[in-house]
Amino acid sequence: MSVHNADIAALFQRMADLLDIEGANPFRVRAYRRAAATIGELPESVASLIERGEPLETLPAIGDDLAEKIVEIVRTGRLKALEEVEARTPSTLAALTAIPGLGPKRVHALHQELGIRTLADLEAAAKAGRLRDLPKFGAAIEAKILDDIAKHRTTEKRFSIALAEEFARDLTRYLSAAPGATRVVVAGSYRRRRETVGDLDLLVICDDGPALTDYFVRYDEIAEVVSKGPTRSTVILTSGIQVDLRVVPEESYGTALHYFTGSKAHSIAIRTILQDKGLKLNEYGVFKGKERVGGESEEDVFRAAGLGYIEPELREDRGEIEASKAGMLPKLITLADIRGDLHAHTDASDGRSSLEEMAEAARALGYDYLAVSDHSQHVIVANGLDPERLARQLDEIDRLNDRFDGFRLLKSCEVDILADGTLDLPDSILKRLDYTVCAVHFGFDFDSDRQTERILKAMDNRYFNILAHPTGRLIGQRPGYGLDLDRIIEGARVRGCFLEINAHPMRLDLDDIRCRQAKEAGVRLAISTDAHSTVGLGAMRYGVDQARRGWIEAGDVLNTRPWKELKALFDR
DNA sequence: GCCGTTTTCGGCCCGACTGTTTTCAGTCG
């Protein structure tokens, strides 16, 4: 039995939820939450850290006590302290706090006064009108809870960044037309470019807050106004996405933007630094006593904290503050650094655009090169290419390349990694390619060891260059196949192979944490769209965003290089 | 329960909105 980081994080999270409901010391609760975040984000398995005898107390938010509890979980798969809490406070109560308006205090009361343990209990009690007489409850809250339980069942939790962009674009246009609105910015996890977005956080600069929030709630896609005041309002759109609006005056633009961008952990860390310097930070400015000492720009916030500017994508309290203090922040890659796309399909396999159309679209993007990497023969449903068809495609690429000036089609193939770790095409044809993109398309249910060995064995092939969509996950649809990414990253490093950041907004595979781990291990990455049409080439920016979240610089990425330089990296 | 150029105790980020508690607790971001 192996205990994963996610298991430990989940146990700590549940511990925090239940202690919170019990009314425990809130800082103790927070300690468990922070520890859960630390463990959840750790790129290496805690079990292997313990095995190597590395002290867990050096991890942020892990002290003597929690280190001991982590060891207990890894050894036994259980946490006795949690079981003791669960004996008093059933763990099903934690789920109730997902209902808006129900926090730990009210859930505690529901359990103590009415013996409610589950969502079903809660619904029955609300229907029977038993909630309204509890202290801190009332008829209005009771009705709202019933309403939310019904909605809770049907609404989706998070939206892909690409979908969020559509809502953000329309809302921004609407709010920009509001009288007196001088600036409209989408902040929050959207601005940090997370792969999914739970809600949209909109910041509007306007001197007349009440008029602006009045205008906001008249937006025609609003299903429900959750709250509304002179400076802030929350609504739910008909699509189910929640939108939080905040209005501040111009002189508070920087501090409000920083506050509303988050992340929460980053904001807390910055405020703590400022507090140590005798300063106070809120949405309206940086203050020394009553005196305002900054607030117009985000730079004001960082300067006051003695830091250089930190890009939104890095604001997760994962070391960016320390790096900024030390002047060691990365110079993040930008879309302008990208010189070509290393993974794209044509209508020869399952793409929808022709070779020529794809080439023209890539040239229109200003690229130096575009790879043609159709599927190999094993992927029959995608009309994968056998050696003969691939050979004909390579001849066709030669003919087209003769016509191009300052642009080149690269000869590649998305070669299937077969169940035994061999590649789907013989070396005789692979050697004609400029490089390969190799991928797993079946056997997702292999256990982690077998899957890892399968891929490592494929990497042993001298024609293996880039591992495409390394975990196979589809965001919100299916988790990645089980594999030991620590070993895959190390295996790629020693063999001179590379990993892909698949830029498709439903994949974004590798994720931010693993990007950074690969970088630190010295494994370079390809940012590739896996485009199946000319339009698909436009997804590159999502991949760049994910890379930026992973602290990636232009030099860490293959396709920021001219072809000549790249070619040398592909020769093994 | 963590943490320390204010070190082993005493702190721990800050403000808006809601409902009903007429002065604020609970929740949320």
XYZ file of C-alpha atoms (C1' of nucleotides) in Angstrom:
601
model
C 0.000 0.000 0.000
C 1.339 3.406 -0.870
C 0.007 6.601 0.623
C -0.161 9.525 -1.779
C 0.304 13.174 -0.931
C -3.306 13.808 -1.892
C -4.430 11.283 0.750
C -2.482 13.058 3.475
C -3.742 16.450 2.349
C -7.325 15.147 2.351
C -7.018 13.810 5.915
C -5.592 17.132 7.156
C -8.271 19.032 5.291
C -10.988 16.923 6.882
C -9.352 17.381 10.274
C -9.429 21.158 9.743
C -13.079 21.117 8.651
C -14.182 19.075 11.639
C -12.116 21.019 14.197
C -13.562 24.185 12.721
C -17.083 22.856 13.250
C -16.185 21.881 16.798
C -15.097 25.451 17.455
C -11.442 24.601 18.025
C -8.746 27.266 18.136
C -9.021 28.853 14.672
C -5.259 29.048 14.325
C -4.988 25.352 14.947
C -7.571 24.861 12.204
C -5.567 27.076 9.912
C -2.406 25.127 10.696
C -4.040 21.951 9.380
C -5.245 23.751 6.266
C -1.846 25.217 5.546
C -0.220 21.841 6.057
C -2.748 20.276 3.666
C -1.839 22.899 1.062
C 1.884 22.271 1.531
C 1.528 18.515 1.150
C -0.936 18.795 -1.713
C 1.405 20.958 -3.742
C 4.581 19.046 -3.032
C 5.981 17.658 -6.289
C 7.658 14.740 -4.570
C 5.887 12.035 -2.617
C 6.128 12.501 1.138
C 6.443 8.733 1.505
C 9.711 8.818 -0.397
C 10.969 11.789 1.632
C 10.384 9.766 4.777
C 12.047 6.743 3.236
C 15.141 8.824 2.533
C 15.086 10.139 6.097
C 14.567 13.756 5.093
C 13.191 15.918 7.935
C 9.602 16.915 7.224
C 9.833 19.808 9.691
C 11.708 21.838 7.100
C 8.588 21.933 4.914
C 6.564 25.123 5.328
C 3.709 24.880 7.849
C 4.925 21.479 9.079
C 6.155 21.411 12.675
C 7.041 18.599 15.043
C 3.475 17.533 15.671
C 2.270 17.430 12.073
C 5.492 15.778 10.923
C 4.745 13.000 13.362
C 1.166 12.745 12.132
C 2.342 12.542 8.516
C 4.639 9.658 9.393
C 1.720 7.975 11.129
C -0.444 8.334 8.009
C 2.273 7.022 5.704
C 2.980 4.053 7.995
C -0.592 3.089 8.866
C -2.802 4.839 6.323
C -4.747 6.270 9.254
C -4.749 9.264 11.546
C -5.795 8.407 15.076
C -6.351 12.017 16.064
C -8.825 12.386 13.217
C -10.671 9.247 14.215
C -11.043 10.641 17.718
C -12.520 13.828 16.311
C -14.820 11.877 14.017
C -16.163 9.962 17.012
C -17.534 13.289 18.284
C -18.189 15.060 15.010
C -19.166 12.947 12.006
C -17.093 13.650 8.927
C -20.232 13.996 6.799
C -20.742 17.379 8.460
C -17.785 18.784 6.575
C -19.722 18.539 3.314
C -22.460 20.794 4.693
C -20.166 23.813 4.711
C -20.218 23.639 0.912
C -23.722 25.118 1.115
C -23.390 28.896 0.820
C -24.342 30.568 4.068
C -23.470 27.517 6.127
C -20.176 27.931 7.890
C -18.684 25.964 10.758
C -20.696 27.741 13.457
C -24.083 27.061 11.937
C -23.176 23.483 11.041
C -22.136 22.990 14.667
C -25.531 24.237 15.804
C -27.336 21.985 13.306
C -25.495 18.978 14.660
C -25.818 19.849 18.352
C -29.400 21.092 18.383
C -31.056 18.953 15.704
C -28.733 15.977 15.346
C -28.207 16.713 11.654
C -25.376 14.720 10.079
C -25.940 14.675 6.347
C -27.204 16.787 3.495
C -30.361 14.638 3.465
C -30.907 15.316 7.201
C -30.476 19.004 6.546
C -32.954 19.025 3.698
C -35.558 17.156 5.754
C -35.142 19.503 8.713
C -35.373 22.587 6.502
C -38.514 21.274 4.823
C -40.050 20.602 8.227
C -39.339 24.206 9.225
C -37.087 23.209 12.115
C -34.147 25.466 11.261
C -35.788 28.871 11.631
C -35.951 28.820 15.427
C -32.290 28.047 15.988
C -30.178 30.983 17.196
C -28.473 32.803 14.298
C -30.899 31.199 11.877
C -34.232 32.472 10.656
C -36.906 31.837 8.069
C -34.879 33.582 5.373
C -31.807 31.425 5.947
C -33.913 28.290 6.077
C -35.486 29.073 2.697
C -32.095 29.912 1.210
C -30.607 26.626 2.404
C -33.391 24.637 0.769
C -32.913 26.573 -2.416
C -29.143 26.032 -2.352
C -29.428 22.306 -1.703
C -31.486 21.977 -4.862
C -28.964 24.033 -6.845
C -25.971 22.349 -5.247
C -26.996 19.094 -6.907
C -27.027 20.480 -10.416
C -24.353 23.153 -10.720
C -20.880 22.549 -12.036
C -18.062 23.476 -9.729
C -15.269 24.939 -11.869
C -14.984 26.196 -15.428
C -12.075 25.807 -17.809
C -10.046 28.945 -18.306
C -11.111 29.006 -21.959
C -14.807 29.002 -21.076
C -14.242 31.568 -18.328
C -12.671 33.854 -20.930
C -15.916 33.973 -22.889
C -17.922 35.100 -19.863
C -15.179 37.510 -18.825
C -15.076 39.136 -22.253
C -18.819 39.878 -22.325
C -18.903 41.115 -18.724
C -15.898 43.354 -19.277
C -17.523 44.891 -22.324
C -20.761 45.493 -20.398
C -19.059 47.048 -17.377
C -16.731 49.182 -19.496
C -19.830 50.887 -20.859
C -21.051 51.794 -17.354
C -21.213 55.534 -16.617
C -18.118 56.567 -14.673
C -16.277 53.249 -15.023
C -12.707 54.107 -16.013
C -11.140 50.674 -15.713
C -12.431 47.110 -15.681
C -10.088 44.227 -14.837
C -10.730 40.539 -14.324
C -8.657 39.538 -11.293
C -8.700 36.381 -9.149
C -7.596 32.967 -10.353
C -8.479 34.113 -13.868
C -5.697 36.681 -13.775
C -3.344 34.153 -12.166
C -4.199 31.983 -15.181
C -5.156 28.891 -13.256
C -6.310 25.999 -15.427
C -9.820 26.206 -14.028
C -11.748 29.099 -12.531
C -14.359 28.732 -9.790
C -15.731 32.257 -10.145
C -14.929 35.516 -11.880
C -13.565 38.385 -9.797
C -14.131 41.730 -11.454
C -12.541 44.959 -10.321
C -14.004 48.235 -11.547
C -12.543 51.682 -10.972
C -15.392 54.137 -10.498
C -16.094 57.040 -8.137
C -19.773 56.181 -7.800
C -19.888 52.656 -6.332
C -23.648 52.504 -5.619
C -24.507 53.519 -9.193
C -22.021 50.994 -10.568
C -23.365 48.046 -8.560
C -26.897 49.094 -9.559
C -25.768 48.947 -13.167
C -23.992 45.608 -12.633
C -27.051 43.757 -11.311
C -29.000 44.773 -14.413
C -26.729 42.596 -16.583
C -29.105 40.420 -18.580
C -27.432 37.064 -17.886
C -27.903 37.240 -14.121
C -29.930 34.435 -12.571
C -29.585 35.561 -8.966
C -28.218 38.495 -7.010
C -26.585 36.934 -3.964
C -25.498 40.175 -2.335
C -25.271 43.843 -3.223
C -23.817 46.837 -1.421
C -22.254 50.152 -2.355
C -18.799 48.728 -3.093
C -19.272 45.044 -3.717
C -21.770 42.623 -5.174
C -22.027 38.913 -5.920
C -24.250 37.380 -8.590
C -24.810 33.995 -10.208
C -25.118 33.976 -13.983
C -27.668 31.807 -15.779
C -24.748 29.593 -16.817
C -24.063 28.888 -13.126
C -20.814 30.829 -12.865
C -20.469 33.151 -9.889
C -19.277 36.709 -10.436
C -17.887 38.905 -7.660
C -17.688 42.594 -8.372
C -15.659 45.101 -6.419
C -15.685 48.866 -6.970
C -12.912 51.157 -5.721
C -11.691 54.677 -6.552
C -8.700 55.274 -8.819
C -6.197 55.907 -6.018
C -6.831 52.377 -4.702
C -6.425 50.623 -8.043
C -3.127 48.902 -7.243
C -3.936 47.624 -3.773
C -7.435 46.544 -4.814
C -6.050 44.709 -7.828
C -3.461 42.982 -5.676
C -6.022 42.042 -3.055
C -8.543 40.783 -5.600
C -5.959 38.845 -7.599
C -4.805 36.786 -4.629
C -4.098 34.047 -4.113
C -5.344 34.159 -0.580
C -2.158 32.562 0.689
C -0.025 35.082 -1.198
C -2.061 38.018 0.129
C -1.762 36.819 3.694
C 1.997 36.415 3.352
C 2.385 39.933 1.916
C 0.214 41.468 4.636
C 2.244 39.741 7.285
C 5.471 41.202 5.879
C 3.938 44.671 5.799
C 2.638 44.272 9.310
C 6.155 43.460 10.483
C 7.255 46.749 8.917
C 4.546 48.636 10.806
C 2.375 49.001 7.720
C -1.184 47.925 7.025
C -2.498 46.720 3.687
C -6.136 46.615 2.667
C -8.052 47.089 -0.586
C -7.797 50.855 -0.312
C -4.105 51.357 0.145
C -0.915 50.812 2.068
C -1.090 52.663 5.372
C 1.382 53.805 7.997
C -0.912 54.549 10.905
C -3.596 56.766 9.375
C -1.343 57.954 6.586
C -1.717 56.513 3.120
C 1.681 55.687 1.682
C 0.643 53.973 -1.535
C -2.092 52.213 -3.444
C -2.207 53.488 -7.015
C -0.237 50.577 -8.429
C 0.567 46.986 -7.527
C 4.218 48.015 -7.505
C 3.391 50.149 -4.442
C 2.439 46.999 -2.563
C 5.558 45.077 -3.480
C 7.838 48.083 -2.948
C 6.428 48.647 0.535
C 7.174 44.996 1.305
C 10.737 45.423 0.041
C 10.055 43.203 -2.959
C 10.253 43.435 -6.720
C 7.122 43.030 -8.830
C 5.726 39.496 -8.769
C 3.781 38.314 -11.820
C 0.175 37.222 -11.065
C 0.855 33.658 -12.252
C 3.408 33.217 -9.453
C 1.250 34.511 -6.595
C 0.534 31.255 -4.810
C 2.888 31.591 -1.831
C 5.026 28.832 -3.265
C 8.334 30.615 -2.767
C 7.747 33.646 -5.010
C 8.055 36.054 -2.095
C 11.371 34.621 -0.964
C 12.610 34.557 -4.563
C 11.591 38.179 -5.049
C 13.384 39.194 -1.862
C 16.526 37.461 -3.118
C 16.191 38.921 -6.617
C 15.865 35.371 -7.933
C 12.478 35.539 -9.625
C 12.379 33.880 -13.043
C 11.968 35.955 -16.174
C 8.810 34.199 -17.299
C 8.307 33.011 -20.845
C 5.854 34.996 -22.999
C 3.857 34.077 -26.076
C 6.232 36.243 -28.139
C 9.091 33.852 -27.284
C 7.386 30.977 -29.121
C 8.890 30.315 -32.569
C 6.864 27.327 -33.634
C 4.533 24.505 -32.715
C 5.890 20.996 -32.185
C 2.674 18.943 -32.147
C -0.106 19.325 -34.716
C -2.326 17.104 -36.850
C -3.592 17.266 -40.422
C -6.461 15.630 -42.254
C -4.130 12.736 -43.023
C -5.090 11.364 -39.578
C -7.822 12.948 -37.416
C -7.195 16.635 -38.121
C -9.597 18.759 -40.119
C -7.178 20.989 -42.047
C -4.815 20.041 -44.840
C -1.048 20.098 -44.671
C -0.941 23.287 -46.698
C -3.656 25.003 -44.670
C -1.843 24.194 -41.431
C 1.416 25.502 -42.855
C -0.187 28.742 -43.999
C -1.860 29.244 -40.621
C 1.470 28.736 -38.828
C 3.175 31.219 -41.133
C 0.394 33.710 -40.461
C 1.193 33.375 -36.745
C 4.750 34.406 -37.543
C 6.205 31.007 -36.696
C 9.531 29.756 -38.037
C 8.327 26.169 -38.099
C 5.375 23.832 -37.589
C 5.577 20.147 -36.885
C 3.370 17.702 -38.706
C 2.758 14.999 -36.144
C -0.183 12.878 -37.197
C -1.125 9.723 -35.328
C 0.622 6.439 -36.020
C -1.077 3.282 -37.260
C -2.211 1.836 -33.926
C -4.746 4.611 -33.407
C -7.172 3.249 -35.958
C -10.069 5.480 -34.905
C -7.878 8.487 -35.724
C -6.886 7.057 -39.097
C -3.285 6.679 -37.922
C -0.520 6.501 -40.515
C 1.315 3.278 -41.359
C 4.932 3.457 -42.611
C 3.891 3.750 -46.274
C 1.412 6.609 -45.744
C 3.852 8.378 -43.437
C 6.601 8.043 -46.065
C 4.347 9.653 -48.660
C 3.553 12.490 -46.225
C 7.266 13.084 -45.663
C 7.810 13.377 -49.436
C 4.954 15.871 -49.603
C 6.539 17.915 -46.780
C 9.808 18.003 -48.760
C 7.986 19.401 -51.768
C 6.227 22.072 -49.684
C 9.400 23.053 -47.839
C 11.078 23.745 -51.182
C 8.495 26.465 -51.704
C 8.855 28.137 -48.300
C 11.280 30.874 -47.435
C 12.038 31.436 -43.746
C 9.552 28.773 -42.687
C 9.815 25.041 -42.390
C 7.453 22.128 -41.867
C 9.050 19.678 -39.461
C 8.706 15.970 -40.057
C 7.259 14.320 -36.996
C 4.690 11.799 -35.884
C 2.664 11.216 -32.735
C 3.908 7.700 -32.270
C 1.898 5.406 -30.039
C 3.617 3.806 -27.098
C 2.444 0.197 -27.245
C 1.535 -1.883 -24.212
C 5.002 -3.433 -23.964
C 6.793 -0.094 -24.281
C 7.833 -0.508 -27.910
C 6.975 2.212 -30.419
C 4.244 1.795 -33.003
C 6.497 2.359 -36.036
C 9.782 0.689 -37.078
C 13.109 2.490 -36.771
C 13.415 2.421 -40.567
C 10.716 5.110 -40.839
C 11.358 6.848 -37.478
C 14.885 7.691 -38.605
C 13.496 9.773 -41.458
C 11.706 12.058 -38.968
C 13.161 15.263 -37.536
C 11.977 14.064 -34.115
C 9.097 12.140 -32.535
C 6.226 12.997 -30.215
C 5.363 9.802 -28.324
C 2.189 9.164 -26.395
C 0.001 6.679 -24.555
C -3.476 6.279 -26.071
C -4.673 3.033 -24.560
C -4.052 0.905 -21.485
C -4.955 3.809 -19.183
C -5.811 1.368 -16.423
C -2.353 -0.196 -16.116
C -1.134 0.043 -12.542
C 1.370 2.770 -11.816
C 4.457 0.546 -11.943
C 3.528 -1.043 -15.248
C 2.593 2.302 -16.819
C 5.842 3.887 -15.647
C 7.945 0.989 -16.931
C 6.088 1.061 -20.235
C 6.944 4.718 -20.815
C 10.529 4.444 -19.567
C 11.099 1.523 -21.897
C 9.726 3.552 -24.792
C 12.159 6.332 -23.870
C 14.997 3.842 -24.257
C 14.321 3.949 -27.999
C 16.879 6.363 -29.495
C 14.137 7.892 -31.663
C 11.996 8.867 -28.680
C 12.130 12.653 -28.174
C 9.044 14.253 -26.576
C 6.500 12.596 -24.280
C 3.125 14.084 -25.250
C 0.421 14.874 -22.664
C 2.373 12.975 -20.000
C -0.468 12.072 -17.610
C -3.353 11.763 -20.079
C -5.729 13.703 -17.839
C -8.721 15.605 -19.166
C -9.612 18.430 -16.826
C -12.984 17.880 -15.194
C -13.501 14.632 -17.128
C -10.933 12.062 -16.169
C -7.850 11.953 -13.974
C -4.508 11.053 -15.486
C -3.459 7.453 -15.687
C -1.497 6.309 -12.679
C 2.211 6.768 -13.176
C 5.238 7.758 -11.163
C 6.046 11.179 -12.597
C 9.124 11.522 -10.392
C 10.615 8.551 -12.223
C 9.400 9.753 -15.621
C 11.048 13.146 -15.124
C 14.288 11.557 -13.953
C 14.065 9.013 -16.778
C 13.658 11.792 -19.341
C 16.618 13.661 -17.896
C 19.086 10.784 -18.064
C 17.966 9.800 -21.574
C 17.899 13.303 -23.080
C 14.135 13.187 -23.652
C 11.640 16.022 -23.222
C 8.152 16.477 -21.803
C 5.216 18.273 -23.354
C 2.980 20.928 -21.924
C -0.094 20.214 -23.982
C -1.697 23.624 -24.464
C -5.213 22.390 -25.075
C -7.326 24.020 -22.321
C -8.858 20.687 -21.381
C -5.436 19.051 -21.013
C -2.786 21.532 -19.797
C -0.751 18.467 -19.087
C 1.891 18.780 -17.440
C 0.390 20.903 -14.682
C 2.098 23.917 -13.092
C 3.725 22.040 -10.211
C 5.183 19.357 -12.468
C 6.440 21.953 -14.959
C 8.450 23.510 -12.199
C 9.695 20.137 -11.032
C 10.840 19.268 -14.568
C 12.616 22.602 -14.865
C 14.396 22.084 -11.569
C 15.423 18.614 -12.696
C 16.883 20.117 -15.867
C 14.333 18.576 -18.246
C 13.296 20.923 -21.049
C 9.675 21.232 -22.115
C 7.809 21.601 -25.384
C 4.726 23.815 -25.313
C 2.518 22.350 -28.037
C -1.076 22.830 -29.104
C -1.858 19.337 -30.404
C -3.950 21.303 -32.928
C -6.434 19.324 -35.013
C -7.250 22.322 -37.205
C -5.826 25.730 -38.073
C -7.941 27.239 -35.288
C -6.393 24.852 -32.772
C -2.995 26.490 -33.239
C -4.373 29.438 -31.274
C -4.379 27.459 -28.022
C -0.650 28.132 -27.586
C -1.298 30.942 -25.116
C -2.958 28.566 -22.630
C 0.160 26.429 -22.643
C 2.344 29.491 -22.142
C 0.144 30.536 -19.209
C 0.523 27.112 -17.613
C 4.299 27.292 -18.136
C 4.417 30.715 -16.509
C 2.600 29.293 -13.488
C 5.344 26.670 -13.418
C 8.102 29.338 -13.221
C 9.229 28.480 -16.760
C 11.599 30.786 -18.663
C 12.134 30.923 -22.417
C 15.353 28.942 -22.105
C 13.508 26.033 -20.476
C 11.341 25.551 -23.551
C 12.278 23.790 -26.781
C 10.141 25.777 -29.183
C 11.600 29.146 -28.249
C 14.678 28.087 -30.225
C 15.485 28.391 -33.902
C 15.254 25.085 -35.740
C 18.997 24.662 -36.097
C 19.508 24.793 -32.345
C 16.492 22.587 -31.735
C 17.688 19.956 -34.179
C 20.884 19.498 -32.197
C 18.837 18.804 -29.042
C 16.854 16.069 -30.796
C 19.921 14.087 -31.871
C 20.491 11.452 -29.213
C -0.530 23.949 15.568
C 3.177 26.896 13.511
C 6.765 30.198 14.087
C 10.838 33.563 15.458
C 16.911 40.355 12.685
C 10.464 41.644 18.193
C 12.934 33.465 19.168
C 10.454 29.114 22.981
C 5.613 32.390 24.306
C 2.170 35.082 22.380
C 0.996 36.196 18.519
C -1.391 34.516 14.093
C -4.625 39.362 7.450
C -8.456 42.413 6.589
C -12.883 44.282 5.267
C -17.867 43.948 3.075
C -22.467 42.168 3.223
C -26.373 39.769 5.421
C -29.770 38.889 8.724
C -31.957 39.934 12.791
C -28.192 39.662 17.767
C -30.421 46.895 18.190
C -24.477 46.624 18.299
C -22.797 42.346 16.037
C -21.744 37.426 14.792
C -21.310 34.623 10.904
C -19.792 33.988 6.447
C -17.199 34.951 2.535
C -13.498 36.262 -0.501
